[in-house]
PDB file of C-alpha atoms and ligand atoms in Angstrom:
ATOM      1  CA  UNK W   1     -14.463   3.608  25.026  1.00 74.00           C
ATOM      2  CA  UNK W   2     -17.019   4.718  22.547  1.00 86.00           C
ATOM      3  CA  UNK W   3     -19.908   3.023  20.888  1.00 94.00           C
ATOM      4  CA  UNK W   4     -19.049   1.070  18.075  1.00 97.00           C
ATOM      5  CA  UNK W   5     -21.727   2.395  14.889  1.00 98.00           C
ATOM      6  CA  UNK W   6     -24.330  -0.473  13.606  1.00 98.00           C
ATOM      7  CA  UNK W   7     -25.272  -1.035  10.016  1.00 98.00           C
ATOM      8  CA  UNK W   8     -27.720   1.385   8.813  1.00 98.00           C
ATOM      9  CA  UNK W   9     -25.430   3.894  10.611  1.00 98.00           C
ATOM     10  CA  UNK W  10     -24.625   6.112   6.742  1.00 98.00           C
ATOM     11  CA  UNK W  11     -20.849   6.800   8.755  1.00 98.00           C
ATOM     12  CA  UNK W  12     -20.291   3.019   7.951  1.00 98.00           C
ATOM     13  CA  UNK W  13     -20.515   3.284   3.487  1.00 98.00           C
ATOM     14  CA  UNK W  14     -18.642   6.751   3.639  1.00 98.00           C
ATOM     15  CA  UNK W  15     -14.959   6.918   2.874  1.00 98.00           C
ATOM     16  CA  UNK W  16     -12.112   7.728   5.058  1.00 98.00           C
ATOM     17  CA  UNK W  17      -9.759  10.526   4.745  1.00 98.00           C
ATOM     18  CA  UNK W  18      -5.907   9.980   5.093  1.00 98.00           C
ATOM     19  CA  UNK W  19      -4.522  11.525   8.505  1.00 98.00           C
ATOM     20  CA  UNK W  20      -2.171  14.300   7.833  1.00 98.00           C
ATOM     21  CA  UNK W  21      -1.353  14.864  11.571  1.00 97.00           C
ATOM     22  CA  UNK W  22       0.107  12.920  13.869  1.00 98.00           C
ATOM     23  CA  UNK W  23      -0.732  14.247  16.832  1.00 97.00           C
ATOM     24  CA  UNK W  24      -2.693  13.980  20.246  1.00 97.00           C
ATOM     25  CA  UNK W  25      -6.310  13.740  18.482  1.00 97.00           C
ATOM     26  CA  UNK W  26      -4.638  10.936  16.323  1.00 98.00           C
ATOM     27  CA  UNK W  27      -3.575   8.791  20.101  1.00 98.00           C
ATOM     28  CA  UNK W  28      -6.793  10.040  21.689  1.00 98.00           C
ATOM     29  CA  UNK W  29      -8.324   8.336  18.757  1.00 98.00           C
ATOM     30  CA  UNK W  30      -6.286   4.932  19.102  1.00 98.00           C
ATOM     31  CA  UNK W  31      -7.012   4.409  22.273  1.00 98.00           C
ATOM     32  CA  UNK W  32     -10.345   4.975  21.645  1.00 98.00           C
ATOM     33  CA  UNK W  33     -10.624   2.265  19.662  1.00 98.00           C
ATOM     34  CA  UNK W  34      -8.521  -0.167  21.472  1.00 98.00           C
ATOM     35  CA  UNK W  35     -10.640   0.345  24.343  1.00 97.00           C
ATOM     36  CA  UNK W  36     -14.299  -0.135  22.030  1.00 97.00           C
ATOM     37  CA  UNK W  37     -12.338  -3.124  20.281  1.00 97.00           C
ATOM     38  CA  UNK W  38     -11.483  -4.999  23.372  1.00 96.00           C
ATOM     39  CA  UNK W  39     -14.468  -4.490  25.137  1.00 96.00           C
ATOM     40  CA  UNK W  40     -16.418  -6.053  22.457  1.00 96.00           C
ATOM     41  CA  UNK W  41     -13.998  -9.100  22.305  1.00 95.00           C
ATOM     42  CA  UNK W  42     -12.808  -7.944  18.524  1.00 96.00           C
ATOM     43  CA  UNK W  43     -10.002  -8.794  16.483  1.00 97.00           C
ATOM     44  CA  UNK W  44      -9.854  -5.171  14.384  1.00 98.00           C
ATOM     45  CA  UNK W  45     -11.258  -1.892  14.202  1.00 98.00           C
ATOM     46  CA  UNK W  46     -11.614   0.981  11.896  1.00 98.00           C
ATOM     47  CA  UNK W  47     -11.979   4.377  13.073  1.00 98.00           C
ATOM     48  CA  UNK W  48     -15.491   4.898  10.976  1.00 98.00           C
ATOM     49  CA  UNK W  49     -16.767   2.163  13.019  1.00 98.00           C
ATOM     50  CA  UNK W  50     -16.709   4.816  15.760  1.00 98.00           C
ATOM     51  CA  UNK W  51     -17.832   7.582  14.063  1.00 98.00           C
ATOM     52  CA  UNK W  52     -14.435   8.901  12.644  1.00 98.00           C
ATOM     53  CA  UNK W  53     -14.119   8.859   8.859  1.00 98.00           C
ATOM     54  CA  UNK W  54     -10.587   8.758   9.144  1.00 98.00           C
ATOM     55  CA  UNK W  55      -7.880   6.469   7.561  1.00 98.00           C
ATOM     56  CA  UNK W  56      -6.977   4.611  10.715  1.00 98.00           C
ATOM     57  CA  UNK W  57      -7.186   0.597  11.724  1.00 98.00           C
ATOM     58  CA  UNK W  58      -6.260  -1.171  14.728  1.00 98.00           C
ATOM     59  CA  UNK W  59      -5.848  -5.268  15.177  1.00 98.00           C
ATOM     60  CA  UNK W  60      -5.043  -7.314  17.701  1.00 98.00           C
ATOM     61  CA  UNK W  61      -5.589 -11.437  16.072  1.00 97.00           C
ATOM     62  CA  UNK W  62      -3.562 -12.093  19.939  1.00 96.00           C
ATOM     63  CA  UNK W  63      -0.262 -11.780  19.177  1.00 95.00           C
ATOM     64  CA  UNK W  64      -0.225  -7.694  20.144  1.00 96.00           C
ATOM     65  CA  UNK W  65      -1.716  -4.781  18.888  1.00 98.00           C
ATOM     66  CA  UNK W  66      -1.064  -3.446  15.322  1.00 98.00           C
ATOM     67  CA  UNK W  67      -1.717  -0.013  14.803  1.00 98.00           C
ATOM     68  CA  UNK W  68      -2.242   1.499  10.482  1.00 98.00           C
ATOM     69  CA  UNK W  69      -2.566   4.828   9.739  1.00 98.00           C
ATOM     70  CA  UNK W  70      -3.136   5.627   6.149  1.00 98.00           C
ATOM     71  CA  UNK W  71      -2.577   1.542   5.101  1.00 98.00           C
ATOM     72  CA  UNK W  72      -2.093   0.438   1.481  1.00 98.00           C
ATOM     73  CA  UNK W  73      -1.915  -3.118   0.316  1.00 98.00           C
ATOM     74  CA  UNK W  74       1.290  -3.267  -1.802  1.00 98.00           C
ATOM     75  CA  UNK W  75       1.182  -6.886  -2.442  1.00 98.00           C
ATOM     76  CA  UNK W  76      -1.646  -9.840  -2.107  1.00 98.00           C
ATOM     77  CA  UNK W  77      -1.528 -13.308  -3.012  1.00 98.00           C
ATOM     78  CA  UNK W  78      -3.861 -16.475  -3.002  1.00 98.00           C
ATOM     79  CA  UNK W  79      -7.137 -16.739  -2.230  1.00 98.00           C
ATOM     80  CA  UNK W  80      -8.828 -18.532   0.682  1.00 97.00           C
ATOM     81  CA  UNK W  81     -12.414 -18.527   1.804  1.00 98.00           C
ATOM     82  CA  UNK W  82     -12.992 -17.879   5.610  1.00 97.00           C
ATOM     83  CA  UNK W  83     -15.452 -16.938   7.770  1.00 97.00           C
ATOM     84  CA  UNK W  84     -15.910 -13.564   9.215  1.00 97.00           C
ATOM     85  CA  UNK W  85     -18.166 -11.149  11.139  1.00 97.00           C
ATOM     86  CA  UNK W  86     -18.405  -7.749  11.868  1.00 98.00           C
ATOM     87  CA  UNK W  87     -18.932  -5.923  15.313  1.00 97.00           C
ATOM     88  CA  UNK W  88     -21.323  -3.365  13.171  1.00 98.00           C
ATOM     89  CA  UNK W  89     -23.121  -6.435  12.286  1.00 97.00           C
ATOM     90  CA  UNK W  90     -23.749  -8.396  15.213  1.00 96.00           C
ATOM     91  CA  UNK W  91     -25.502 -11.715  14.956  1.00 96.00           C
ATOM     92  CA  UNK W  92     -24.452 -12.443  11.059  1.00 97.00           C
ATOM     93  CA  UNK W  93     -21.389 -14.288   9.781  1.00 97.00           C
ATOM     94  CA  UNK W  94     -21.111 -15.208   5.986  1.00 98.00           C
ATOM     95  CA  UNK W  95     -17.927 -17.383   4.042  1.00 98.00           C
ATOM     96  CA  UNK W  96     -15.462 -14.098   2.228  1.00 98.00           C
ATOM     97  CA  UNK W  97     -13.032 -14.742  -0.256  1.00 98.00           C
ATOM     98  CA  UNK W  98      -9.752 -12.825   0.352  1.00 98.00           C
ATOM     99  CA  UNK W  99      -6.108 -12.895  -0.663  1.00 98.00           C
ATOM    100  CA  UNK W 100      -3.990 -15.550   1.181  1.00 98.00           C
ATOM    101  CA  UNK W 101      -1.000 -13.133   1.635  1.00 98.00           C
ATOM    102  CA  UNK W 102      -0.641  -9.943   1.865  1.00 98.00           C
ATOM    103  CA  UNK W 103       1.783  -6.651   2.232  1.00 98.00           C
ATOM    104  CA  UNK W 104       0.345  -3.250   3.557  1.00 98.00           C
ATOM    105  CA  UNK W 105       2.422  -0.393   3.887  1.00 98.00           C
ATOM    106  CA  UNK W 106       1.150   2.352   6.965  1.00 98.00           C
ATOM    107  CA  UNK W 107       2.421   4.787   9.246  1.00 98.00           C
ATOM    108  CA  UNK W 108       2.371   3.812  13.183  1.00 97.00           C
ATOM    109  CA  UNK W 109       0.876   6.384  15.523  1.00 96.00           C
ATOM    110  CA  UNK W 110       4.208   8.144  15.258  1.00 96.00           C
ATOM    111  CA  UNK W 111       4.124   8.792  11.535  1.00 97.00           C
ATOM    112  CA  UNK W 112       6.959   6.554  11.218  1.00 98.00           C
ATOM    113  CA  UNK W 113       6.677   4.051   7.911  1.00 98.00           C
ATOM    114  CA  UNK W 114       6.227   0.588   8.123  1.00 98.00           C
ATOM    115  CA  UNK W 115       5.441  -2.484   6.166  1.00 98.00           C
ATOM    116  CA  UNK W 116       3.459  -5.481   7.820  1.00 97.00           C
ATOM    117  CA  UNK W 117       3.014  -8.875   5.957  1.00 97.00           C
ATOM    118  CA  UNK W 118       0.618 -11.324   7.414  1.00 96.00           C
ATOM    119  CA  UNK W 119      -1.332 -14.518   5.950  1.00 97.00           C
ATOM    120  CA  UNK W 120      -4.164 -16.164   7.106  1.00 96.00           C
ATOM    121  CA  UNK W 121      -6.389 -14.735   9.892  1.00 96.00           C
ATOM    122  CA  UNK W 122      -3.876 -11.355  10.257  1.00 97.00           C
ATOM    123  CA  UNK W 123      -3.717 -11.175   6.042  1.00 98.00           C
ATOM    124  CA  UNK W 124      -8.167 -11.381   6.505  1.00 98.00           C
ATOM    125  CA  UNK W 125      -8.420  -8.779   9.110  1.00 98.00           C
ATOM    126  CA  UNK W 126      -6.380  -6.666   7.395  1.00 98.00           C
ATOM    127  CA  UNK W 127      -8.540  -7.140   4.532  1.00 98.00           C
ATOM    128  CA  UNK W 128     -11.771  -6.201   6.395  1.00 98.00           C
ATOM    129  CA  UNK W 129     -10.464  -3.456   8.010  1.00 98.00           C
ATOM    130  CA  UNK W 130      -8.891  -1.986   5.272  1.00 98.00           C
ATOM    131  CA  UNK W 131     -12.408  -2.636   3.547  1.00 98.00           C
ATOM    132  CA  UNK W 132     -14.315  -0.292   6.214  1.00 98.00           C
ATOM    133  CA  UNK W 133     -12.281   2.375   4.905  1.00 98.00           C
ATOM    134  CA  UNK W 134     -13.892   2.619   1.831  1.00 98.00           C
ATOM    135  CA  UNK W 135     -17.089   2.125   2.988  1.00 98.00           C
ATOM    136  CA  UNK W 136     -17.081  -1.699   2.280  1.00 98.00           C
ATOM    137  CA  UNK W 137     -18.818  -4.273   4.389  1.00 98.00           C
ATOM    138  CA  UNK W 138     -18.197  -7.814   5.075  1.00 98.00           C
ATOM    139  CA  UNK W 139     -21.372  -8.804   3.539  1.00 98.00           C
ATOM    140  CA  UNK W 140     -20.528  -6.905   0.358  1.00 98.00           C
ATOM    141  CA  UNK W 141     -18.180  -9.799  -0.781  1.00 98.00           C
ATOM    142  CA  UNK W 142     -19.971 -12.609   1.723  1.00 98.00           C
ATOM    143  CA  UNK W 143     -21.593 -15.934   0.400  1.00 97.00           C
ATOM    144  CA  UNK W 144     -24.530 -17.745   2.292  1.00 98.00           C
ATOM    145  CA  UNK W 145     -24.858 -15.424   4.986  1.00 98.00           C
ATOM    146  CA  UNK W 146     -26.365 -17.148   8.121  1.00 98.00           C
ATOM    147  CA  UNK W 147     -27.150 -15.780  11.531  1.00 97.00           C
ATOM    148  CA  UNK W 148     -25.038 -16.678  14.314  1.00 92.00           C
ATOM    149  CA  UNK W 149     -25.597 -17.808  17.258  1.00 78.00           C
ATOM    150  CA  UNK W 150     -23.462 -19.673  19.329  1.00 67.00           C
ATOM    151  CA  UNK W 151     -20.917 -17.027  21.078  1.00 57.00           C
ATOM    152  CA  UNK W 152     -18.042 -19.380  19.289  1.00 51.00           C
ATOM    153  CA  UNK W 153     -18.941 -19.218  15.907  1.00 52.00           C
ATOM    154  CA  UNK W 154     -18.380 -15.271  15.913  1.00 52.00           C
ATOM    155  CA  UNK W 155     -16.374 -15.565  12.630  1.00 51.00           C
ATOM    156  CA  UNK W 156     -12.606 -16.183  12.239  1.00 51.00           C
ATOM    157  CA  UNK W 157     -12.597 -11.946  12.453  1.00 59.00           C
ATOM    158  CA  UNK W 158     -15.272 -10.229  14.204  1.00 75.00           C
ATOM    159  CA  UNK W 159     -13.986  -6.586  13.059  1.00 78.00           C
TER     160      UNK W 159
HETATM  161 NI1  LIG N 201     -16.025  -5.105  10.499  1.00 71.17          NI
END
């Protein structure tokens, strides 16, 4: 388990590089994150949230763990507006507009291609993650931001 990085942290608004090897680093790495992401009770992580400016996501909405290397959205439709957090920002939620539906295309820790469609609370934490590779923040897109806190309002994703 490693620390998950707080805003203000600059490794947060950098972006990721693609992973060009998949390797032991790259499952060193994963379970890294699985183990920082379940401790703090998240739904998805991206690898710069722990320091690593690399193209990597992991999400687990509790229906299994989902594992993206080097995701691209290759299709999005709709638009709903949810409510979201972010374990870099604890203690906020705000009300993000995302796409409904949507199509990413990754590699699994393998290397192996694969295409994952997902709507509602798997299409917006793909959508957040995805976002933290680029150096984009929940709040970037959020309306009426508002503290939280009662432990059950964390946000439909806390990621
Ligand atoms: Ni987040």
């Amino acid at each position: 388990m490693t620390n998950i990085r707080l805003y203000g942290d600059p490794v947060l608004r950098q972006r990721a590089q693609p992973v060009t090897k998949f390797n032991s680093n790259l499952r060193q790495l994963l379970q890294d994150m699985a183990g920082s992401m379940y401790n703090a009770s998240g739904v998805g992580l991206a690898a710069p949230q722990i320091g690593e400016l690399l193209r990597v996501v992991i999400i687990d909405i509790g229906e299994g763990l989902l594992t993206m290397v080097n995701p691209e959205i290759i299709a999005a439709e709709g638009e709903d507006i949810g409510v979201e957090g972010c374990l870099s920002l604890p203690g906020i939620i705000g009300d993000v507009p995302r796409s409904s539906k949507i199509t990413v295309r990754a590699f699994d820790k393998e290397g192996r291609i694969q295409q994952i469609s997902g709507e509602g609370l798997l299409a917006r934490a793909i959508q957040h993650e995805l976002d933290h590779l680029d150096g984009i923040l929940f709040i970037d897109r959020a309306q009426n931001i508002r503290p939280c806190t009662n432990e059950q309002d964390n946000g439909e994703d806390e990621g």
